Coordinates of C-alpha atoms and ligand atoms in Angstrom, one line a residue:
M187 CA -25.8 -14.9 -81.3
I188 CA -28.2 -12.0 -80.9
S189 CA -29.8 -11.0 -77.6
F190 CA -31.5 -7.7 -76.7
F191 CA -31.9 -5.4 -73.8
S192 CA -33.4 -2.0 -73.4
S193 CA -30.4 0.1 -74.5
G194 CA -29.5 -1.7 -77.7
V195 CA -28.9 -5.0 -79.4
R196 CA -26.3 -7.2 -77.9
L197 CA -24.4 -8.9 -80.7
E198 CA -21.7 -11.6 -80.5
Q199 CA -18.6 -9.5 -81.3
K200 CA -16.2 -11.9 -83.2
K201 CA -13.2 -9.6 -83.0
S202 CA -10.7 -11.5 -80.9
H203 CA -9.4 -13.7 -83.8
T204 CA -8.6 -10.6 -85.9
M205 CA -7.1 -8.7 -82.9
K206 CA -4.6 -11.5 -82.1
A207 CA -2.3 -10.2 -84.9
K208 CA -0.9 -6.8 -85.5
I209 CA -2.1 -4.6 -88.4
Q210 CA -0.5 -5.9 -91.6
A211 CA 0.7 -3.4 -94.2
L212 CA -0.3 -4.4 -97.7
S213 CA 2.0 -3.0 -100.5
A214 CA 0.5 -1.0 -103.3
P215 CA -0.7 -2.9 -106.3
E216 CA 0.5 -2.2 -109.9
I217 CA -2.6 -0.2 -110.7
L218 CA -4.6 2.0 -108.2
F219 CA -7.9 3.7 -108.6
V220 CA -7.4 6.7 -106.2
P221 CA -10.8 8.2 -105.3
L222 CA -11.2 11.9 -105.9
P223 CA -14.3 12.7 -103.9
G224 CA -15.6 16.2 -104.6
A225 CA -13.5 16.6 -107.8
Q226 CA -16.1 16.0 -110.5
T227 CA -14.8 18.5 -113.0
S228 CA -11.3 18.8 -114.5
A229 CA -11.0 22.3 -113.0
E230 CA -11.1 20.7 -109.5
R231 CA -8.3 18.2 -110.4
C232 CA -4.6 18.8 -110.5
V233 CA -3.7 16.1 -113.0
R234 CA -4.5 15.1 -116.5
P235 CA -4.2 11.6 -118.1
G236 CA -0.7 11.0 -119.3
E237 CA 0.9 13.0 -116.5
R238 CA 3.5 11.6 -114.1
V239 CA 2.9 12.0 -110.3
L240 CA 5.2 11.5 -107.3
R241 CA 4.1 9.9 -104.1
F242 CA 2.3 12.7 -102.2
S243 CA 1.7 14.8 -105.4
Q244 CA -1.7 16.5 -105.1
L245 CA -4.4 15.0 -107.3
S246 CA -7.3 17.3 -106.5
M247 CA -7.8 20.8 -105.1
P248 CA -9.2 21.5 -101.7
G249 CA -12.4 23.5 -102.0
N250 CA -15.7 22.3 -100.7
H251 CA -14.0 19.0 -100.2
V252 CA -10.5 17.8 -99.2
A253 CA -7.3 17.8 -101.3
I254 CA -6.5 14.2 -102.4
T255 CA -2.8 13.1 -102.6
S256 CA -1.3 10.3 -104.6
P257 CA -0.3 7.3 -102.4
V258 CA 2.2 6.1 -105.0
G259 CA 4.5 7.4 -107.7
G260 CA 3.5 6.6 -111.3
V261 CA 1.6 7.7 -114.4
V262 CA -2.0 8.8 -114.4
S263 CA -3.5 6.8 -117.3
A264 CA -7.2 8.0 -117.0
V265 CA -9.9 9.4 -114.7
K266 CA -12.6 6.9 -114.4
T267 CA -15.9 6.6 -112.6
M268 CA -15.8 3.5 -110.3
P269 CA -18.2 1.9 -107.8
H270 CA -17.7 3.4 -104.3
P271 CA -17.6 0.5 -101.8
V272 CA -19.9 2.3 -99.3
R273 CA -21.9 4.9 -101.2
G274 CA -22.7 5.1 -105.0
Q275 CA -20.0 6.0 -107.4
V276 CA -16.8 8.0 -107.3
D277 CA -14.4 9.5 -109.9
C278 CA -10.9 8.0 -109.5
A279 CA -7.5 8.7 -110.9
V280 CA -6.2 5.5 -112.4
I281 CA -2.5 5.4 -111.6
Q282 CA 0.0 2.9 -113.0
R283 CA 2.6 2.5 -110.4
E284 CA 6.3 2.9 -111.4
A285 CA 8.9 0.3 -110.3
E286 CA 11.2 3.0 -109.1
E287 CA 8.8 5.2 -107.1
R288 CA 9.8 8.8 -106.3
E289 CA 8.4 10.8 -103.5
L290 CA 7.7 14.5 -103.0
S291 CA 9.8 15.9 -100.2
I292 CA 7.5 16.7 -97.3
Q293 CA 8.3 19.1 -94.4
A294 CA 6.5 19.7 -91.2
P295 CA 4.4 22.8 -91.5
E296 CA 6.0 25.8 -89.7
W297 CA 3.1 27.9 -88.4
D298 CA 1.3 28.9 -85.3
Q299 CA -1.3 26.3 -84.7
T300 CA -4.4 28.6 -84.6
P301 CA -7.8 26.9 -84.9
E302 CA -8.2 28.3 -88.5
Q303 CA -4.8 27.0 -89.6
L304 CA -5.4 23.6 -88.1
I305 CA -8.7 23.4 -90.0
R306 CA -7.0 24.4 -93.2
L307 CA -4.4 21.8 -92.7
A308 CA -7.0 19.1 -92.2
A309 CA -8.4 20.0 -95.6
A310 CA -5.0 20.1 -97.3
A311 CA -4.0 16.8 -95.8
G312 CA -7.2 15.1 -97.3
I313 CA -8.4 13.7 -94.0
I314 CA -11.8 12.0 -94.0
D315 CA -13.6 10.6 -90.9
E316 CA -13.8 6.8 -91.5
Y317 CA -17.0 6.5 -89.6
D318 CA -19.2 8.7 -91.7
G319 CA -17.1 9.8 -94.8
I320 CA -17.3 13.5 -93.7
P321 CA -14.1 15.5 -94.3
L322 CA -12.4 16.3 -91.0
F323 CA -12.1 20.0 -91.7
K324 CA -15.9 20.2 -92.2
K325 CA -16.5 18.4 -88.9
L326 CA -14.1 20.7 -87.1
K327 CA -15.8 23.8 -88.5
R328 CA -19.2 22.4 -87.5
F329 CA -18.1 21.5 -84.0
R330 CA -16.7 25.0 -83.6
R331 CA -19.9 26.5 -84.7
L332 CA -21.9 24.3 -82.4
K333 CA -19.6 25.1 -79.4
I334 CA -18.8 21.4 -78.8
N335 CA -17.1 21.2 -75.3
W336 CA -16.4 17.5 -75.1
L337 CA -14.5 15.8 -78.0
G338 CA -14.2 12.1 -78.3
A339 CA -12.0 9.8 -80.4
N340 CA -14.6 7.4 -82.0
V341 CA -13.3 3.8 -81.4
L342 CA -16.8 2.4 -80.7
D343 CA -16.4 -0.5 -83.2
D344 CA -19.8 -1.7 -81.9
E345 CA -20.6 -3.9 -84.8
P346 CA -19.5 -7.6 -84.9
Y347 CA -16.2 -8.3 -86.7
V348 CA -15.1 -4.7 -87.1
C349 CA -12.0 -3.8 -85.1
S350 CA -9.9 -1.5 -87.4
G351 CA -10.4 1.4 -85.0
L352 CA -9.4 -0.7 -81.9
A353 CA -6.3 -1.9 -83.7
V354 CA -5.2 1.6 -84.6
L355 CA -5.7 2.7 -81.0
R356 CA -3.8 -0.2 -79.7
E357 CA -0.8 0.3 -82.1
S358 CA -0.7 4.2 -82.2
P359 CA -2.0 5.4 -78.9
D360 CA 0.3 8.4 -78.8
A361 CA -0.6 9.6 -82.3
V362 CA -4.3 9.2 -81.5
R363 CA -4.0 11.2 -78.2
S364 CA -2.0 13.9 -80.0
G365 CA -4.5 14.1 -82.9
L366 CA -7.4 14.3 -80.4
A367 CA -5.7 17.2 -78.6
L368 CA -5.1 19.0 -81.9
A369 CA -8.7 18.5 -83.0
A370 CA -9.9 19.8 -79.6
Q371 CA -7.8 22.8 -80.0
A372 CA -9.2 23.4 -83.5
C373 CA -12.8 23.2 -82.5
G374 CA -12.5 24.7 -79.0
A375 CA -13.4 21.6 -76.9
K376 CA -12.2 21.8 -73.4
E377 CA -12.5 18.1 -72.5
T378 CA -11.6 14.9 -74.4
G379 CA -12.1 11.2 -74.2
I380 CA -11.7 8.0 -76.1
A381 CA -15.1 6.4 -76.8
V382 CA -15.1 2.6 -76.7
A383 CA -18.2 0.3 -76.5
S384 CA -18.5 -0.8 -72.8
R385 CA -17.8 -4.5 -73.3
L386 CA -14.8 -3.8 -75.5
R387 CA -13.4 -1.3 -72.9
A388 CA -13.1 -4.1 -70.3
R389 CA -11.5 -6.4 -72.8
Y390 CA -8.9 -4.1 -74.5
S391 CA -8.0 -1.4 -71.9
S392 CA -5.3 -3.6 -70.4
Q393 CA -3.5 -3.5 -73.7
L394 CA -3.2 0.3 -73.5
S395 CA -0.8 2.5 -71.6
G396 CA -2.0 4.2 -68.4
E397 CA -2.3 7.6 -70.1
T398 CA -4.5 6.3 -73.0
A399 CA -6.5 4.0 -70.7
G400 CA -7.2 7.0 -68.5
L401 CA -9.0 8.7 -71.4
L402 CA -11.3 5.7 -72.2
V403 CA -15.1 6.4 -71.9
S404 CA -17.7 3.7 -72.1
G405 CA -20.2 3.9 -74.9
G406 CA -23.4 1.9 -74.6
S407 CA -23.1 -1.9 -73.9
G408 CA -25.1 -2.8 -77.0
Y409 CA -25.5 -1.7 -80.6
P410 CA -25.7 1.2 -81.5
A411 CA -23.3 2.4 -78.8
G412 CA -22.7 5.9 -80.1
L413 CA -26.2 7.4 -79.5
S414 CA -26.4 6.1 -75.9
L415 CA -23.0 7.6 -75.2
M416 CA -24.1 11.0 -76.6
K417 CA -27.3 10.9 -74.5
K418 CA -25.2 10.1 -71.4
L419 CA -22.8 12.9 -72.0
R420 CA -25.6 15.4 -72.6
R421 CA -27.2 14.4 -69.3
Q422 CA -23.9 15.2 -67.7
G423 CA -24.1 18.7 -69.1
H424 CA -21.7 18.2 -72.1
E425 CA -22.1 19.2 -75.7
P426 CA -20.3 16.2 -77.2
G427 CA -18.8 15.4 -80.6
L428 CA -17.0 12.4 -82.0
I429 CA -14.2 12.0 -84.6
G430 CA -13.0 8.7 -86.0
V431 CA -9.7 7.4 -84.5
Q432 CA -8.1 6.9 -87.9
A433 CA -8.9 10.5 -88.9
L434 CA -7.2 11.7 -85.6
E435 CA -4.2 9.6 -86.2
A436 CA -3.9 11.1 -89.7
F437 CA -4.3 14.6 -88.2
H438 CA -1.4 14.0 -85.9
Y439 CA 0.9 13.1 -88.8
A440 CA -0.4 16.0 -90.9
V441 CA 0.4 18.6 -88.2
E442 CA 3.6 17.1 -86.8
K443 CA 5.2 15.8 -90.1
G444 CA 3.2 17.5 -92.9
L445 CA 2.0 14.1 -94.2
P446 CA -1.3 13.7 -96.1
Q447 CA -3.7 10.8 -95.5
V448 CA -2.8 8.2 -98.2
S449 CA -3.8 4.9 -96.4
T450 CA -6.4 3.4 -94.2
V451 CA -6.9 0.3 -92.0
V452 CA -9.6 -2.1 -93.1
T453 CA -10.9 -5.2 -91.2
V454 CA -11.3 -8.2 -93.5
A455 CA -13.1 -11.0 -91.7
G456 CA -15.9 -13.6 -91.8
E457 CA -16.4 -17.2 -92.5
G458 CA -15.7 -16.7 -96.2
V459 CA -12.0 -15.9 -95.7
S460 CA -9.3 -18.2 -94.3
Q461 CA -7.4 -15.4 -92.6
W462 CA -9.0 -12.6 -90.6
K463 CA -6.8 -9.5 -90.7
N464 CA -6.6 -5.8 -90.1
L465 CA -4.8 -4.5 -93.2
R466 CA -3.3 -1.1 -93.7
V467 CA -3.6 -0.3 -97.4
P468 CA -3.0 2.6 -99.8
L469 CA -6.2 4.4 -100.7
G470 CA -7.3 3.3 -104.2
T471 CA -6.2 -0.3 -103.8
P472 CA -8.9 -2.6 -105.4
V473 CA -10.9 -4.5 -102.8
E474 CA -10.0 -7.7 -104.6
A475 CA -6.4 -7.3 -103.5
L476 CA -7.5 -7.3 -99.8
L477 CA -9.7 -10.4 -100.3
S478 CA -6.8 -12.3 -101.9
A479 CA -4.5 -11.3 -99.0
C480 CA -6.9 -12.9 -96.7
S481 CA -7.5 -16.0 -98.9
R482 CA -11.1 -15.6 -100.0
K483 CA -12.9 -18.9 -100.3
K484 CA -15.1 -19.9 -103.3
K485 CA -18.8 -19.2 -103.3
T486 CA -18.7 -16.3 -101.0
I487 CA -20.3 -12.8 -100.9
V488 CA -18.7 -9.5 -99.7
I489 CA -20.5 -7.0 -97.5
S490 CA -18.8 -3.6 -97.4
G491 CA -18.7 -0.9 -94.8
S492 CA -20.6 -2.4 -91.8
P493 CA -21.9 -5.9 -91.1
I494 CA -25.1 -4.3 -89.8
T495 CA -25.9 -1.5 -92.2
G496 CA -23.5 -2.4 -95.1
E497 CA -24.6 -3.7 -98.5
R498 CA -23.4 -6.5 -100.7
L499 CA -20.5 -5.4 -102.9
L500 CA -21.0 -6.8 -106.3
D501 CA -17.9 -5.4 -108.0
V502 CA -14.7 -6.1 -106.1
S503 CA -12.6 -4.0 -108.4
A504 CA -14.1 -1.0 -106.3
P505 CA -11.3 1.0 -104.7
V506 CA -10.6 1.2 -101.0
T507 CA -11.8 4.6 -99.7
A508 CA -11.0 6.4 -96.4
D509 CA -14.5 5.4 -95.1
L510 CA -14.2 1.7 -95.7
R511 CA -13.8 0.2 -92.2
C512 CA -14.7 -3.4 -92.9
L513 CA -15.1 -6.1 -95.5
L514 CA -17.2 -9.0 -94.3
V515 CA -16.9 -12.1 -96.4
L516 CA -19.6 -14.8 -95.9
P517 CA -20.6 -18.0 -97.6
E518 CA -23.1 -17.6 -100.3
S519 CA -26.5 -18.7 -98.8
T520 CA -28.8 -20.7 -101.0
Q521 CA -31.6 -20.6 -98.6
K522 CA -34.3 -17.9 -99.0
V523 CA -34.7 -15.8 -95.9
K524 CA -38.2 -16.5 -94.4
V525 CA -40.3 -13.6 -93.0
F526 CA -43.1 -14.2 -90.5
P527 CA -45.9 -11.9 -89.3
C528 CA -45.3 -9.6 -86.3
I529 CA -45.8 -11.4 -83.0
G530 CA -46.0 -8.1 -81.0
C531 CA -42.9 -8.8 -78.8
G532 CA -42.0 -5.0 -78.8
R533 CA -38.3 -5.7 -79.1
C534 CA -37.9 -3.3 -82.1
E535 CA -39.3 -0.5 -80.1
E536 CA -37.1 -1.3 -77.1
V537 CA -33.9 -1.3 -79.0
C538 CA -34.6 1.8 -81.1
P539 CA -32.1 4.5 -79.9
V540 CA -34.4 7.4 -81.0
G541 CA -37.7 6.2 -79.6
I542 CA -39.5 5.1 -82.9
M543 CA -42.1 2.3 -83.0
P544 CA -40.9 0.4 -86.0
W545 CA -43.6 -2.3 -85.8
Y546 CA -46.3 0.5 -85.9
L547 CA -44.8 2.1 -89.0
H548 CA -44.4 -1.2 -90.7
R549 CA -48.0 -2.0 -90.0
Q550 CA -49.2 1.4 -91.2
L551 CA -47.3 0.9 -94.5
H552 CA -48.4 -2.7 -95.2
N553 CA -51.9 -2.8 -93.9
R554 CA -53.1 0.4 -95.5
N555 CA -52.9 1.5 -99.1
H556 CA -52.6 5.2 -98.4
P557 CA -51.2 5.7 -94.9
D558 CA -51.8 9.1 -93.5
S559 CA -48.4 10.9 -93.1
E560 CA -49.6 12.0 -89.6
Q561 CA -49.6 8.4 -88.6
L562 CA -46.0 7.8 -89.6
L563 CA -44.8 8.8 -86.1
G564 CA -41.2 9.9 -85.6
A565 CA -39.9 8.3 -88.9
E566 CA -37.8 11.4 -89.6
K567 CA -35.7 10.7 -86.4
C568 CA -34.4 7.4 -87.7
C569 CA -30.6 7.2 -87.8
A570 CA -30.6 4.1 -90.1
C571 CA -28.8 2.0 -87.5
N572 CA -30.8 -1.1 -88.6
A573 CA -31.0 -2.4 -85.0
C574 CA -34.8 -3.0 -85.3
S575 CA -34.4 -5.3 -88.3
V576 CA -31.5 -7.2 -86.7
I577 CA -33.5 -7.9 -83.5
C578 CA -36.9 -8.7 -85.0
P579 CA -37.6 -12.5 -84.5
S580 CA -40.0 -12.5 -87.4
G581 CA -37.3 -11.3 -89.8
L582 CA -39.2 -8.2 -90.9
P583 CA -37.3 -5.5 -92.8
L584 CA -38.3 -2.8 -90.4
A585 CA -35.5 -0.3 -91.1
E586 CA -36.6 -0.4 -94.8
S587 CA -40.2 0.4 -93.8
V588 CA -39.0 3.2 -91.5
A589 CA -36.9 4.7 -94.4
L590 CA -39.9 4.4 -96.7
A591 CA -42.1 6.1 -94.1
M592 CA -39.5 8.9 -93.7
E593 CA -39.6 9.4 -97.5
M594 CA -43.4 9.5 -97.6
K595 CA -43.5 11.9 -94.7
E596 CA -41.0 14.2 -96.5
R597 CA -43.1 14.1 -99.6
G598 CA -46.2 14.9 -97.5
Ligands
LIG785 S1 -33.1 1.8 -88.0 FE1 -34.3 3.6 -87.4 S2 -36.2 2.8 -86.5 FE2 -34.7 1.1 -86.7 S3 -33.8 1.0 -84.6 FE3 -32.4 2.3 -85.9 S4 -33.2 4.4 -85.5 FE4 -34.8 3.0 -84.8
LIG786 S1 -42.0 -6.1 -85.7 FE1 -40.7 -7.8 -85.0 S2 -39.5 -7.0 -83.2 FE2 -41.2 -5.5 -83.6 S3 -42.9 -6.2 -82.3 FE3 -43.2 -7.3 -84.2 S4 -42.1 -9.2 -84.1 FE4 -41.4 -7.9 -82.4

């Protein structure tokens, strides 16, 4: 069910079924395709085909990106370009897991926790923010430069079905709080909070201890919740920033135990699977392993990333990456989606968090052969949340039109 109100789209959440159970750990498959983001050349990789690696052996060098570490012990059989489940393609180390896995001995780092050292550690531990795919060390550097004074753990999970962040907060509140405090220390933020969508805060805060519940801050009550939270905090005089809850949990383990990020939690849900679960899986596990663990039904399609902005995943051999928060599995629809003319209801304009008039841009693009770029008002502000398309009763692909308008404006 979709309803709307002036600060976003209110969507039926469909999380309670998945949240009934604890996060289930899925063991590593025989072959993993471990993504090596930012390591396109062999000079940026630490392994060659044929080499043996231990669990926690480094696979790529930290540089402009993070250092990636092997989640398993085994033999690297190749480096292969694979489809990325959320964005384009990614080079992966193909690792054949050994039956008797060996592990690199890891020790907690012994150093003063200065901001510079904490940022270096985030790069060495390979931590990536699950909400936007940005390496944690880059975010910390940017927040430091921007003088962010309020830092929040991002647990907004404002899209239907997705609850991997909420599940991590519920099961590891101490690690999340510790990671948040360390990240605040690294970027110089004086205040911290845990950002949860308003309606979810009411539902799940009773499951958290007093200390963690005390840090909860309400995002907006609709989708997208993040932008309205940022606006609210700025009105209160803060300079806010958000970091994904899973990245913060990983940061705690990197600083306290020296452990790199080698796994992530993914929500698998939707009418196309018999069991809805939050699964903790080693990075590089093929998506098809997660679908089998949740009993995927026949004649279904998979949407990866986000139920609102995600795209259909055609190749389920794609590896799990650190920024894959959700796999939505739905029955294959045989009906063609019907589109009707605009009825002038104004809902798209009401829900847009950045004040664009999507109906106007859509009309400019479709009613005129050569729209004047001056007329493509505010298109460059679009944050690609897709809320306008979701709310439109005529089924118009408004976000696509706005993206096209933005491109036309950029080209002049
Ligand atoms: S996709 Fe762009 S235009 Fe549409 S609601 Fe979101 S920000 Fe506004
Ligand atoms: S484009 Fe859709 S949501 Fe916007 S005014 Fe027209 S019918 Fe309403």
